[in-house]
CSV table of C-alpha atoms in Angstrom, one decimal:
chain,number,residue,atom,x,y,z
A,1,UNK,CA,172.1,123.8,12.8
A,2,UNK,CA,169.4,121.4,14.0
A,3,UNK,CA,166.2,122.3,15.7
A,4,UNK,CA,166.3,120.6,19.1
A,5,UNK,CA,162.5,120.4,19.2
A,6,UNK,CA,162.0,118.6,15.9
A,7,UNK,CA,165.3,117.2,14.9
A,8,UNK,CA,164.8,118.7,11.5
A,9,UNK,CA,167.3,121.0,9.9
A,10,UNK,CA,166.6,124.6,9.6
A,11,UNK,CA,166.2,126.3,6.3
A,12,UNK,CA,169.7,127.8,6.2
A,13,UNK,CA,171.4,124.4,6.6
A,14,UNK,CA,169.1,122.8,4.1
A,15,UNK,CA,170.1,125.4,1.5
A,16,UNK,CA,173.8,124.4,1.9
A,17,UNK,CA,173.1,120.7,2.0
A,18,UNK,CA,172.1,118.3,-0.8
A,19,UNK,CA,171.7,114.6,-0.6
A,20,UNK,CA,172.3,111.8,-3.1
A,21,UNK,CA,170.2,108.7,-3.4
A,22,UNK,CA,170.0,105.7,-5.7
A,23,UNK,CA,167.3,103.1,-6.6
A,24,UNK,CA,169.0,99.8,-5.7
A,25,UNK,CA,168.2,98.5,-2.3
A,26,UNK,CA,165.0,100.4,-1.9
A,27,UNK,CA,161.4,99.7,-2.6
A,28,UNK,CA,159.1,102.5,-3.5
A,29,UNK,CA,157.8,103.0,0.1
A,30,UNK,CA,161.2,102.9,1.7
A,31,UNK,CA,162.6,105.3,-0.9
A,32,UNK,CA,159.9,107.9,-0.2
A,33,UNK,CA,160.4,107.4,3.5
A,34,UNK,CA,164.1,108.1,3.3
A,35,UNK,CA,163.4,111.3,1.2
A,36,UNK,CA,160.9,112.5,3.7
A,37,UNK,CA,163.2,111.8,6.7
A,38,UNK,CA,165.9,113.9,4.9
A,39,UNK,CA,163.4,116.7,4.2
A,40,UNK,CA,163.9,116.3,0.5
A,41,UNK,CA,161.6,118.6,-1.5
A,42,UNK,CA,163.1,118.3,-4.9
A,43,UNK,CA,164.5,115.2,-6.7
A,44,UNK,CA,167.0,116.0,-9.4
A,45,UNK,CA,167.1,113.0,-11.7
A,46,UNK,CA,170.5,112.7,-13.4
A,47,UNK,CA,169.8,109.5,-15.4
A,48,UNK,CA,169.9,109.3,-19.1
A,49,UNK,CA,167.4,106.5,-19.4
A,50,UNK,CA,164.7,106.9,-16.8
A,51,UNK,CA,163.8,103.3,-16.5
A,52,UNK,CA,165.1,100.5,-14.4
A,53,UNK,CA,165.0,96.8,-15.3
A,54,UNK,CA,163.4,94.3,-13.1
A,55,UNK,CA,159.9,94.3,-11.6
A,56,UNK,CA,161.2,95.1,-8.1
A,57,UNK,CA,162.2,98.5,-9.4
A,58,UNK,CA,159.2,99.3,-11.6
A,59,UNK,CA,158.4,102.1,-9.1
A,60,UNK,CA,161.5,103.9,-10.2
A,61,UNK,CA,160.5,104.2,-13.8
A,62,UNK,CA,159.9,107.8,-14.7
A,63,UNK,CA,156.1,108.1,-14.8
A,64,UNK,CA,155.5,106.0,-11.7
A,65,UNK,CA,158.2,107.8,-9.8
A,66,UNK,CA,157.0,111.2,-10.8
A,67,UNK,CA,153.4,110.3,-9.7
A,68,UNK,CA,154.6,109.0,-6.4
A,69,UNK,CA,156.8,112.1,-5.8
A,70,UNK,CA,153.9,114.4,-6.7
A,71,UNK,CA,151.7,112.6,-4.2
A,72,UNK,CA,154.4,113.0,-1.6
A,73,UNK,CA,154.7,116.7,-2.5
A,74,UNK,CA,158.3,116.3,-3.7
A,75,UNK,CA,159.1,118.2,-6.9
A,76,UNK,CA,160.9,116.5,-9.8
A,77,UNK,CA,163.4,117.7,-12.4
A,78,UNK,CA,165.2,115.8,-15.0
A,79,UNK,CA,168.8,116.9,-15.8
A,80,UNK,CA,169.9,114.8,-18.8
A,81,UNK,CA,172.8,117.1,-19.4
A,82,UNK,CA,174.4,115.6,-16.3
A,83,UNK,CA,173.8,112.0,-17.4
A,84,UNK,CA,176.7,109.9,-18.8
A,85,UNK,CA,176.4,109.1,-22.5
A,86,UNK,CA,175.7,105.6,-23.7
A,87,UNK,CA,179.4,105.4,-24.7
A,88,UNK,CA,180.5,106.3,-21.2
A,89,UNK,CA,178.1,103.8,-19.6
A,90,UNK,CA,179.5,101.1,-21.9
A,91,UNK,CA,183.0,102.0,-20.9
A,92,UNK,CA,182.0,101.4,-17.2
A,93,UNK,CA,180.2,98.2,-18.1
A,94,UNK,CA,183.3,96.8,-19.9
A,95,UNK,CA,185.4,97.6,-16.8
A,96,UNK,CA,182.8,95.9,-14.6
A,97,UNK,CA,182.9,92.8,-16.8
A,98,UNK,CA,186.7,92.8,-16.8
A,99,UNK,CA,186.7,92.7,-13.0
A,100,UNK,CA,183.8,90.3,-12.8
A,101,UNK,CA,181.6,92.8,-11.0
A,102,UNK,CA,177.8,92.8,-11.5
A,103,UNK,CA,176.3,96.2,-12.4
A,104,UNK,CA,174.1,96.2,-9.3
A,105,UNK,CA,177.0,95.2,-7.0
A,106,UNK,CA,179.6,97.7,-8.3
A,107,UNK,CA,181.4,99.6,-5.5
A,108,UNK,CA,183.5,102.1,-7.4
A,109,UNK,CA,183.8,103.8,-10.7
A,110,UNK,CA,186.6,103.0,-13.2
A,111,UNK,CA,189.4,105.6,-13.3
A,112,UNK,CA,189.0,106.1,-17.1
A,113,UNK,CA,185.2,106.6,-16.6
A,114,UNK,CA,185.8,109.2,-13.9
A,115,UNK,CA,188.3,111.0,-16.1
A,116,UNK,CA,186.1,111.0,-19.2
A,117,UNK,CA,182.9,111.8,-17.4
A,118,UNK,CA,184.6,114.8,-15.8
A,119,UNK,CA,186.1,116.0,-19.0
A,120,UNK,CA,183.2,115.3,-21.3
A,121,UNK,CA,180.2,116.0,-19.2
A,122,UNK,CA,180.9,117.7,-15.9
A,123,UNK,CA,183.5,120.2,-17.1
A,124,UNK,CA,181.0,121.3,-19.8
A,125,UNK,CA,178.0,121.4,-17.5
A,126,UNK,CA,176.5,124.5,-16.1
A,127,UNK,CA,175.6,123.6,-12.5
A,128,UNK,CA,173.8,126.9,-12.0
A,129,UNK,CA,170.4,125.4,-12.7
A,130,UNK,CA,171.0,122.6,-10.1
A,131,UNK,CA,172.1,125.1,-7.5
A,132,UNK,CA,169.2,127.6,-8.2
A,133,UNK,CA,166.7,124.7,-8.2
A,134,UNK,CA,167.3,123.9,-4.6
A,135,UNK,CA,164.1,124.6,-2.6
A,136,UNK,CA,163.9,127.5,-0.1
A,137,UNK,CA,162.8,125.0,2.5
A,138,UNK,CA,164.0,121.4,2.6
A,139,UNK,CA,166.7,119.9,0.4
A,140,UNK,CA,167.3,118.7,-3.1
A,141,UNK,CA,168.5,115.2,-3.9
A,142,UNK,CA,170.7,114.0,-6.8
A,143,UNK,CA,169.1,110.8,-8.0
A,144,UNK,CA,170.4,107.9,-10.1
A,145,UNK,CA,170.3,104.1,-10.0
A,146,UNK,CA,173.3,102.7,-8.1
A,147,UNK,CA,173.0,102.0,-4.4
A,148,UNK,CA,176.3,103.3,-3.4
A,149,UNK,CA,177.2,106.8,-4.5
A,150,UNK,CA,180.9,105.8,-5.0
A,151,UNK,CA,179.7,103.5,-7.8
A,152,UNK,CA,177.7,106.3,-9.5
A,153,UNK,CA,178.3,109.5,-11.5
A,154,UNK,CA,176.1,111.4,-9.0
A,155,UNK,CA,179.1,111.2,-6.6
A,156,UNK,CA,181.2,113.2,-9.2
A,157,UNK,CA,178.5,115.8,-9.5
A,158,UNK,CA,178.2,116.0,-5.7
A,159,UNK,CA,181.9,116.4,-5.3
A,160,UNK,CA,182.0,119.2,-7.8
A,161,UNK,CA,179.1,121.0,-6.0
A,162,UNK,CA,181.0,120.6,-2.7
A,163,UNK,CA,184.4,121.7,-4.0
A,164,UNK,CA,183.3,124.6,-6.2
A,165,UNK,CA,180.1,125.8,-4.5
A,166,UNK,CA,180.5,124.9,-0.8
A,167,UNK,CA,177.5,122.5,-0.8
A,168,UNK,CA,177.5,119.9,1.9
A,169,UNK,CA,176.6,116.5,0.6
A,170,UNK,CA,175.0,113.6,2.5
A,171,UNK,CA,174.4,110.2,0.9
A,172,UNK,CA,171.1,108.4,1.6
A,173,UNK,CA,171.5,104.7,1.6
A,174,UNK,CA,169.0,101.9,2.2
A,175,UNK,CA,168.7,101.1,5.9
């Protein structure tokens, strides 16, 4: 349901739709622009560590990101219960190394990582707070680091929300 006058989604559709977005491939300005274009009013940070290495991504470190979001009138919530543990991240890194894939260029998650993240984190998680946090107007965004959702645990959260709660998921990627 899209308003023909503005091209923006109406409130009912926004309630059923969430987006996902990562850090890589964006700068601070283009990141905020993509959020505004998608009518995101709440960013749900599902990172364990809320920092990103490299000066080009300093904008995504927690304090700077939260300040920029506040200025853009986008609310922020951290959901560490949905973040992979250090052990799970190391499992994925080992698989990346085994395949000669750089962490910033990963295109898919390892099968063992998916299985363990689902069993150890997602199956134990209560997604009620994520669902109830969605704003009345606009959308919420699941946020992590990887550029491509297929290479990130946020895609597993999004799939669960779609399958069990009927939420439509859209992925925001750098243009």
